[in-house]
């Protein structure tokens, strides 16, 4: 299926407030350009080096989202241009992002990744770790990051009831973590939902979906 048709089809199904991140990991720049020409401006990648190579080659009005697990020592390679980092799962990583953002006089938006799945392999925080970070003096002192919400990935399963339960859990953590807001904590974004489960995610309150294979084809 052509990328443009896939993209327009998915967009036609998204309610107005839901933002589409086109997940283009492993795909060549020519594929991304097809989506760009069809109007897409937000792309998600899961490897910093690959994202940086694409950023260098592509139009500069694109917003680049890092959706993968981030190693602290690689933050510097994307600090100049990244628009949103979805997978932040520690205070230490926030501190590194804050430090690298400061070098470029930027404030980098971040989402804190929550662990909602029943899979050992997935990353993320639990509710108490989240509140520990948000309430720490270190976090409150950071001036070059802004946490604009939460991100999570459901278990890889066909069991819709389980996926729904996990999304509802994330939504309830999101709702209960709305206050108090500070300069660097303004939660408005809930990033949940991929090709296989984005409709369910939207029903459960997602405001940002990350869709790859349904746009670009299998990987
Ligand atoms: C690859 C990936 C996606 C997109 O997955 P699809 O099933 O291809 O839509 C979404 N989120 C994250 C974190 C990913 O790594």
PDB file of C-alpha atoms and ligand atoms in Angstrom:
ATOM      1  CA  UNK A   1       0.000   0.000   0.000  1.00  0.00           C
ATOM      2  CA  UNK A   2       1.333   3.445  -0.865  1.00  0.00           C
ATOM      3  CA  UNK A   3       2.547   5.452   2.095  1.00  0.00           C
ATOM      4  CA  UNK A   4       0.457   8.499   1.260  1.00  0.00           C
ATOM      5  CA  UNK A   5      -2.815   6.544   1.215  1.00  0.00           C
ATOM      6  CA  UNK A   6      -1.953   4.757   4.458  1.00  0.00           C
ATOM      7  CA  UNK A   7      -1.140   8.041   6.136  1.00  0.00           C
ATOM      8  CA  UNK A   8      -4.279   9.829   4.990  1.00  0.00           C
ATOM      9  CA  UNK A   9      -6.408   6.852   5.986  1.00  0.00           C
ATOM     10  CA  UNK A  10      -5.014   6.820   9.518  1.00  0.00           C
ATOM     11  CA  UNK A  11      -5.272  10.588   9.855  1.00  0.00           C
ATOM     12  CA  UNK A  12      -8.930  10.440   8.851  1.00  0.00           C
ATOM     13  CA  UNK A  13      -9.523   8.124  11.816  1.00  0.00           C
ATOM     14  CA  UNK A  14      -7.850  10.255  14.459  1.00  0.00           C
ATOM     15  CA  UNK A  15      -9.967  12.625  16.526  1.00  0.00           C
ATOM     16  CA  UNK A  16      -8.839  16.252  16.331  1.00  0.00           C
ATOM     17  CA  UNK A  17      -6.769  16.474  19.531  1.00  0.00           C
ATOM     18  CA  UNK A  18      -4.753  13.314  18.843  1.00  0.00           C
ATOM     19  CA  UNK A  19      -1.274  13.894  17.418  1.00  0.00           C
ATOM     20  CA  UNK A  20       0.187  11.384  14.968  1.00  0.00           C
ATOM     21  CA  UNK A  21       3.850  10.444  15.246  1.00  0.00           C
ATOM     22  CA  UNK A  22       4.862   8.606  12.063  1.00  0.00           C
ATOM     23  CA  UNK A  23       7.317   5.963  13.250  1.00  0.00           C
ATOM     24  CA  UNK A  24       9.894   5.698  10.481  1.00  0.00           C
ATOM     25  CA  UNK A  25      12.617   3.606  12.135  1.00  0.00           C
ATOM     26  CA  UNK A  26      14.538   1.364   9.698  1.00  0.00           C
ATOM     27  CA  UNK A  27      12.843   3.030   6.696  1.00  0.00           C
ATOM     28  CA  UNK A  28      14.819   4.933   4.041  1.00  0.00           C
ATOM     29  CA  UNK A  29      14.634   8.718   3.665  1.00  0.00           C
ATOM     30  CA  UNK A  30      12.711   8.267   0.410  1.00  0.00           C
ATOM     31  CA  UNK A  31       9.851   6.680   2.373  1.00  0.00           C
ATOM     32  CA  UNK A  32       9.892   9.494   4.914  1.00  0.00           C
ATOM     33  CA  UNK A  33       9.817  12.036   2.078  1.00  0.00           C
ATOM     34  CA  UNK A  34       6.657  10.428   0.723  1.00  0.00           C
ATOM     35  CA  UNK A  35       5.007  10.955   4.083  1.00  0.00           C
ATOM     36  CA  UNK A  36       6.429  14.480   4.254  1.00  0.00           C
ATOM     37  CA  UNK A  37       4.977  15.296   0.864  1.00  0.00           C
ATOM     38  CA  UNK A  38       1.614  14.040   2.074  1.00  0.00           C
ATOM     39  CA  UNK A  39       1.805  16.596   4.890  1.00  0.00           C
ATOM     40  CA  UNK A  40       3.367  14.649   7.773  1.00  0.00           C
ATOM     41  CA  UNK A  41       5.758  16.728   9.898  1.00  0.00           C
ATOM     42  CA  UNK A  42       6.290  14.589  13.015  1.00  0.00           C
ATOM     43  CA  UNK A  43       8.516  11.537  12.745  1.00  0.00           C
ATOM     44  CA  UNK A  44       9.526   9.054  15.423  1.00  0.00           C
ATOM     45  CA  UNK A  45      12.777   7.113  15.491  1.00  0.00           C
ATOM     46  CA  UNK A  46      14.216   4.724  18.065  1.00  0.00           C
ATOM     47  CA  UNK A  47      17.957   5.033  17.369  1.00  0.00           C
ATOM     48  CA  UNK A  48      19.728   8.352  17.860  1.00  0.00           C
ATOM     49  CA  UNK A  49      22.296   7.846  15.128  1.00  0.00           C
ATOM     50  CA  UNK A  50      19.688   6.897  12.530  1.00  0.00           C
ATOM     51  CA  UNK A  51      17.481   9.830  13.537  1.00  0.00           C
ATOM     52  CA  UNK A  52      20.412  12.249  13.261  1.00  0.00           C
ATOM     53  CA  UNK A  53      21.301  11.027   9.779  1.00  0.00           C
ATOM     54  CA  UNK A  54      17.701  11.558   8.676  1.00  0.00           C
ATOM     55  CA  UNK A  55      17.520  14.974  10.354  1.00  0.00           C
ATOM     56  CA  UNK A  56      20.613  16.039   8.415  1.00  0.00           C
ATOM     57  CA  UNK A  57      19.127  14.996   5.091  1.00  0.00           C
ATOM     58  CA  UNK A  58      15.524  16.104   5.470  1.00  0.00           C
ATOM     59  CA  UNK A  59      13.638  19.432   5.487  1.00  0.00           C
ATOM     60  CA  UNK A  60      14.110  21.465   8.632  1.00  0.00           C
ATOM     61  CA  UNK A  61      10.451  21.962   9.465  1.00  0.00           C
ATOM     62  CA  UNK A  62      10.196  18.362  10.659  1.00  0.00           C
ATOM     63  CA  UNK A  63       9.770  17.599  14.352  1.00  0.00           C
ATOM     64  CA  UNK A  64      11.859  14.639  15.448  1.00  0.00           C
ATOM     65  CA  UNK A  65      10.656  12.465  18.308  1.00  0.00           C
ATOM     66  CA  UNK A  66      12.939   9.956  19.991  1.00  0.00           C
ATOM     67  CA  UNK A  67      10.692   7.043  20.949  1.00  0.00           C
ATOM     68  CA  UNK A  68      13.319   4.431  21.833  1.00  0.00           C
ATOM     69  CA  UNK A  69      15.299   3.716  24.943  1.00  0.00           C
ATOM     70  CA  UNK A  70      17.928   6.430  25.384  1.00  0.00           C
ATOM     71  CA  UNK A  71      21.442   5.882  26.696  1.00  0.00           C
ATOM     72  CA  UNK A  72      22.744   8.897  28.593  1.00  0.00           C
ATOM     73  CA  UNK A  73      26.008   9.042  26.669  1.00  0.00           C
ATOM     74  CA  UNK A  74      24.165   9.540  23.360  1.00  0.00           C
ATOM     75  CA  UNK A  75      21.890  12.416  24.338  1.00  0.00           C
ATOM     76  CA  UNK A  76      24.466  14.914  23.079  1.00  0.00           C
ATOM     77  CA  UNK A  77      23.995  13.788  19.479  1.00  0.00           C
ATOM     78  CA  UNK A  78      20.338  14.859  19.370  1.00  0.00           C
ATOM     79  CA  UNK A  79      20.296  17.745  21.855  1.00  0.00           C
ATOM     80  CA  UNK A  80      20.550  20.341  19.102  1.00  0.00           C
ATOM     81  CA  UNK A  81      17.374  19.388  17.311  1.00  0.00           C
ATOM     82  CA  UNK A  82      15.187  16.749  19.008  1.00  0.00           C
ATOM     83  CA  UNK A  83      11.626  17.961  19.712  1.00  0.00           C
ATOM     84  CA  UNK A  84      10.331  15.356  22.129  1.00  0.00           C
ATOM     85  CA  UNK A  85      11.965  12.450  23.943  1.00  0.00           C
ATOM     86  CA  UNK A  86       9.295   9.863  24.800  1.00  0.00           C
ATOM     87  CA  UNK A  87      11.226   7.242  26.712  1.00  0.00           C
ATOM     88  CA  UNK A  88      12.707   9.033  29.728  1.00  0.00           C
ATOM     89  CA  UNK A  89      12.801   6.621  32.635  1.00  0.00           C
ATOM     90  CA  UNK A  90      15.218   8.008  35.201  1.00  0.00           C
ATOM     91  CA  UNK A  91      16.274  11.161  36.991  1.00  0.00           C
ATOM     92  CA  UNK A  92      19.806  10.546  35.790  1.00  0.00           C
ATOM     93  CA  UNK A  93      18.704  10.627  32.162  1.00  0.00           C
ATOM     94  CA  UNK A  94      16.678  13.802  32.753  1.00  0.00           C
ATOM     95  CA  UNK A  95      19.785  15.392  34.248  1.00  0.00           C
ATOM     96  CA  UNK A  96      21.839  14.531  31.172  1.00  0.00           C
ATOM     97  CA  UNK A  97      19.142  15.854  28.820  1.00  0.00           C
ATOM     98  CA  UNK A  98      18.969  19.027  30.906  1.00  0.00           C
ATOM     99  CA  UNK A  99      22.741  19.444  30.718  1.00  0.00           C
ATOM    100  CA  UNK A 100      22.961  18.874  26.964  1.00  0.00           C
ATOM    101  CA  UNK A 101      19.941  21.107  26.268  1.00  0.00           C
ATOM    102  CA  UNK A 102      21.590  23.921  28.220  1.00  0.00           C
ATOM    103  CA  UNK A 103      24.617  23.754  25.921  1.00  0.00           C
ATOM    104  CA  UNK A 104      22.315  24.620  23.034  1.00  0.00           C
ATOM    105  CA  UNK A 105      20.264  27.146  24.990  1.00  0.00           C
ATOM    106  CA  UNK A 106      17.210  24.979  24.541  1.00  0.00           C
ATOM    107  CA  UNK A 107      14.408  23.545  26.616  1.00  0.00           C
ATOM    108  CA  UNK A 108      13.812  19.958  25.504  1.00  0.00           C
ATOM    109  CA  UNK A 109      10.344  18.480  25.976  1.00  0.00           C
ATOM    110  CA  UNK A 110      10.258  15.019  27.518  1.00  0.00           C
ATOM    111  CA  UNK A 111       7.719  12.344  28.394  1.00  0.00           C
ATOM    112  CA  UNK A 112       8.302  10.041  31.332  1.00  0.00           C
ATOM    113  CA  UNK A 113       7.905   6.419  30.337  1.00  0.00           C
ATOM    114  CA  UNK A 114       5.696   4.366  32.619  1.00  0.00           C
ATOM    115  CA  UNK A 115       5.929   0.621  33.002  1.00  0.00           C
ATOM    116  CA  UNK A 116       2.414  -0.710  32.380  1.00  0.00           C
ATOM    117  CA  UNK A 117       3.010  -4.021  30.593  1.00  0.00           C
ATOM    118  CA  UNK A 118       3.461  -7.483  31.989  1.00  0.00           C
ATOM    119  CA  UNK A 119       6.729  -7.951  30.147  1.00  0.00           C
ATOM    120  CA  UNK A 120      10.169  -7.932  31.668  1.00  0.00           C
ATOM    121  CA  UNK A 121      11.646  -6.506  28.497  1.00  0.00           C
ATOM    122  CA  UNK A 122       9.868  -3.170  28.641  1.00  0.00           C
ATOM    123  CA  UNK A 123      11.293  -0.104  30.332  1.00  0.00           C
ATOM    124  CA  UNK A 124       9.612   2.418  32.539  1.00  0.00           C
ATOM    125  CA  UNK A 125       8.759   3.816  35.942  1.00  0.00           C
ATOM    126  CA  UNK A 126       6.074   2.804  38.389  1.00  0.00           C
ATOM    127  CA  UNK A 127       3.775   5.373  40.013  1.00  0.00           C
ATOM    128  CA  UNK A 128       5.903   5.788  43.119  1.00  0.00           C
ATOM    129  CA  UNK A 129       9.109   6.275  41.131  1.00  0.00           C
ATOM    130  CA  UNK A 130       7.274   8.881  39.063  1.00  0.00           C
ATOM    131  CA  UNK A 131       6.241  10.850  42.093  1.00  0.00           C
ATOM    132  CA  UNK A 132       9.711  10.514  43.579  1.00  0.00           C
ATOM    133  CA  UNK A 133      11.217  12.134  40.476  1.00  0.00           C
ATOM    134  CA  UNK A 134       8.624  14.887  40.233  1.00  0.00           C
ATOM    135  CA  UNK A 135       9.002  15.765  43.900  1.00  0.00           C
ATOM    136  CA  UNK A 136      12.787  15.759  43.974  1.00  0.00           C
ATOM    137  CA  UNK A 137      14.743  18.972  44.427  1.00  0.00           C
ATOM    138  CA  UNK A 138      16.991  17.926  41.533  1.00  0.00           C
ATOM    139  CA  UNK A 139      14.041  17.782  39.152  1.00  0.00           C
ATOM    140  CA  UNK A 140      12.599  21.078  40.320  1.00  0.00           C
ATOM    141  CA  UNK A 141      15.948  22.776  39.662  1.00  0.00           C
ATOM    142  CA  UNK A 142      16.177  21.697  36.023  1.00  0.00           C
ATOM    143  CA  UNK A 143      15.629  24.635  33.700  1.00  0.00           C
ATOM    144  CA  UNK A 144      16.345  23.105  30.307  1.00  0.00           C
ATOM    145  CA  UNK A 145      13.839  20.290  30.232  1.00  0.00           C
ATOM    146  CA  UNK A 146      10.063  20.286  30.393  1.00  0.00           C
ATOM    147  CA  UNK A 147       8.102  17.142  31.158  1.00  0.00           C
ATOM    148  CA  UNK A 148       4.927  17.489  29.111  1.00  0.00           C
ATOM    149  CA  UNK A 149       3.350  14.136  29.950  1.00  0.00           C
ATOM    150  CA  UNK A 150       3.673  10.378  30.055  1.00  0.00           C
ATOM    151  CA  UNK A 151       4.316   7.545  27.615  1.00  0.00           C
ATOM    152  CA  UNK A 152       3.667   3.832  27.867  1.00  0.00           C
ATOM    153  CA  UNK A 153       3.608   0.623  25.882  1.00  0.00           C
ATOM    154  CA  UNK A 154       1.077  -2.123  26.452  1.00  0.00           C
ATOM    155  CA  UNK A 155       1.973  -5.804  26.539  1.00  0.00           C
ATOM    156  CA  UNK A 156       2.494  -7.370  23.104  1.00  0.00           C
ATOM    157  CA  UNK A 157      -0.579  -9.576  23.088  1.00  0.00           C
ATOM    158  CA  UNK A 158      -3.850 -10.134  21.235  1.00  0.00           C
ATOM    159  CA  UNK A 159      -5.743  -9.927  24.500  1.00  0.00           C
ATOM    160  CA  UNK A 160      -7.684  -6.684  24.066  1.00  0.00           C
ATOM    161  CA  UNK A 161      -8.980  -6.794  27.615  1.00  0.00           C
ATOM    162  CA  UNK A 162      -5.474  -6.836  29.005  1.00  0.00           C
ATOM    163  CA  UNK A 163      -4.288  -4.042  26.704  1.00  0.00           C
ATOM    164  CA  UNK A 164      -7.285  -1.953  27.678  1.00  0.00           C
ATOM    165  CA  UNK A 165      -6.588  -2.514  31.356  1.00  0.00           C
ATOM    166  CA  UNK A 166      -2.998  -1.365  30.891  1.00  0.00           C
ATOM    167  CA  UNK A 167      -4.002   1.755  28.957  1.00  0.00           C
ATOM    168  CA  UNK A 168      -6.636   2.604  31.576  1.00  0.00           C
ATOM    169  CA  UNK A 169      -4.009   2.218  34.254  1.00  0.00           C
ATOM    170  CA  UNK A 170      -1.694   4.637  32.450  1.00  0.00           C
ATOM    171  CA  UNK A 171      -4.523   7.117  31.920  1.00  0.00           C
ATOM    172  CA  UNK A 172      -5.370   7.038  35.604  1.00  0.00           C
ATOM    173  CA  UNK A 173      -1.730   7.662  36.571  1.00  0.00           C
ATOM    174  CA  UNK A 174      -1.725  10.534  34.068  1.00  0.00           C
ATOM    175  CA  UNK A 175      -4.903  11.998  35.563  1.00  0.00           C
ATOM    176  CA  UNK A 176      -3.688  11.760  39.135  1.00  0.00           C
ATOM    177  CA  UNK A 177      -0.326  13.311  38.280  1.00  0.00           C
ATOM    178  CA  UNK A 178      -1.825  16.542  36.931  1.00  0.00           C
ATOM    179  CA  UNK A 179      -0.939  18.622  39.976  1.00  0.00           C
ATOM    180  CA  UNK A 180       1.020  20.398  41.146  1.00  0.00           C
ATOM    181  CA  UNK A 181       2.380  21.781  37.912  1.00  0.00           C
ATOM    182  CA  UNK A 182       5.623  23.725  37.869  1.00  0.00           C
ATOM    183  CA  UNK A 183       7.672  25.456  35.191  1.00  0.00           C
ATOM    184  CA  UNK A 184       9.149  22.183  34.029  1.00  0.00           C
ATOM    185  CA  UNK A 185       6.174  19.933  34.687  1.00  0.00           C
ATOM    186  CA  UNK A 186       3.152  20.677  32.486  1.00  0.00           C
ATOM    187  CA  UNK A 187       1.494  17.342  31.724  1.00  0.00           C
ATOM    188  CA  UNK A 188      -0.780  17.614  28.685  1.00  0.00           C
ATOM    189  CA  UNK A 189       0.394  14.718  26.512  1.00  0.00           C
ATOM    190  CA  UNK A 190      -0.360  11.035  26.908  1.00  0.00           C
ATOM    191  CA  UNK A 191       1.625   9.031  24.346  1.00  0.00           C
ATOM    192  CA  UNK A 192       0.099   5.588  23.976  1.00  0.00           C
ATOM    193  CA  UNK A 193      -0.995   3.446  21.049  1.00  0.00           C
ATOM    194  CA  UNK A 194       0.790   1.860  18.068  1.00  0.00           C
ATOM    195  CA  UNK A 195      -0.400   0.285  14.807  1.00  0.00           C
ATOM    196  CA  UNK A 196      -2.064  -2.656  16.522  1.00  0.00           C
ATOM    197  CA  UNK A 197      -3.738  -0.875  19.404  1.00  0.00           C
ATOM    198  CA  UNK A 198      -4.119   2.831  18.659  1.00  0.00           C
ATOM    199  CA  UNK A 199      -7.910   2.797  18.438  1.00  0.00           C
ATOM    200  CA  UNK A 200      -8.138   1.239  21.866  1.00  0.00           C
ATOM    201  CA  UNK A 201      -5.547   3.709  23.147  1.00  0.00           C
ATOM    202  CA  UNK A 202      -7.599   6.656  21.891  1.00  0.00           C
ATOM    203  CA  UNK A 203     -10.719   5.260  23.550  1.00  0.00           C
ATOM    204  CA  UNK A 204      -8.716   5.137  26.755  1.00  0.00           C
ATOM    205  CA  UNK A 205      -7.583   8.774  26.509  1.00  0.00           C
ATOM    206  CA  UNK A 206      -4.428   8.842  24.400  1.00  0.00           C
ATOM    207  CA  UNK A 207      -3.488  12.239  22.951  1.00  0.00           C
ATOM    208  CA  UNK A 208      -0.520  11.033  20.879  1.00  0.00           C
ATOM    209  CA  UNK A 209      -0.202   7.814  18.873  1.00  0.00           C
ATOM    210  CA  UNK A 210       3.040   6.353  17.494  1.00  0.00           C
ATOM    211  CA  UNK A 211       2.283   4.488  14.291  1.00  0.00           C
ATOM    212  CA  UNK A 212       4.861   2.786  12.093  1.00  0.00           C
ATOM    213  CA  UNK A 213       3.972  -0.359  10.196  1.00  0.00           C
ATOM    214  CA  UNK A 214       0.429   0.753   9.310  1.00  0.00           C
ATOM    215  CA  UNK A 215       1.963   3.717   7.467  1.00  0.00           C
ATOM    216  CA  UNK A 216       5.289   2.463   6.125  1.00  0.00           C
ATOM    217  CA  UNK A 217       4.635  -1.277   5.958  1.00  0.00           C
ATOM    218  CA  UNK A 218       6.254  -4.072   7.922  1.00  0.00           C
ATOM    219  CA  UNK A 219       9.857  -3.932   9.085  1.00  0.00           C
TER     220      UNK A 219
HETATM  221  C1  LIG B   1       8.341   0.733  16.683  1.00  0.00           C
HETATM  222  C2  LIG B   1       7.601   1.485  17.731  1.00  0.00           C
HETATM  223  C3  LIG B   1       6.301   1.972  17.493  1.00  0.00           C
HETATM  224  C4  LIG B   1       5.529   1.718  16.216  1.00  0.00           C
HETATM  225  O1  LIG B   1       5.165   0.394  16.110  1.00  0.00           O
HETATM  226  P1  LIG B   1       4.178  -0.129  14.941  1.00  0.00           P
HETATM  227  O2  LIG B   1       3.623  -1.378  15.485  1.00  0.00           O
HETATM  228  O3  LIG B   1       5.034  -0.335  13.741  1.00  0.00           O
HETATM  229  O4  LIG B   1       3.155   0.930  14.731  1.00  0.00           O
HETATM  230  C5  LIG B   1       5.692   2.709  18.495  1.00  0.00           C
HETATM  231  N1  LIG B   1       6.320   2.972  19.667  1.00  0.00           N
HETATM  232  C6  LIG B   1       7.553   2.531  19.930  1.00  0.00           C
HETATM  233  C7  LIG B   1       8.175   2.854  21.225  1.00  0.00           C
HETATM  234  C8  LIG B   1       8.232   1.764  18.971  1.00  0.00           C
HETATM  235  O5  LIG B   1       9.469   1.324  19.245  1.00  0.00           O
END
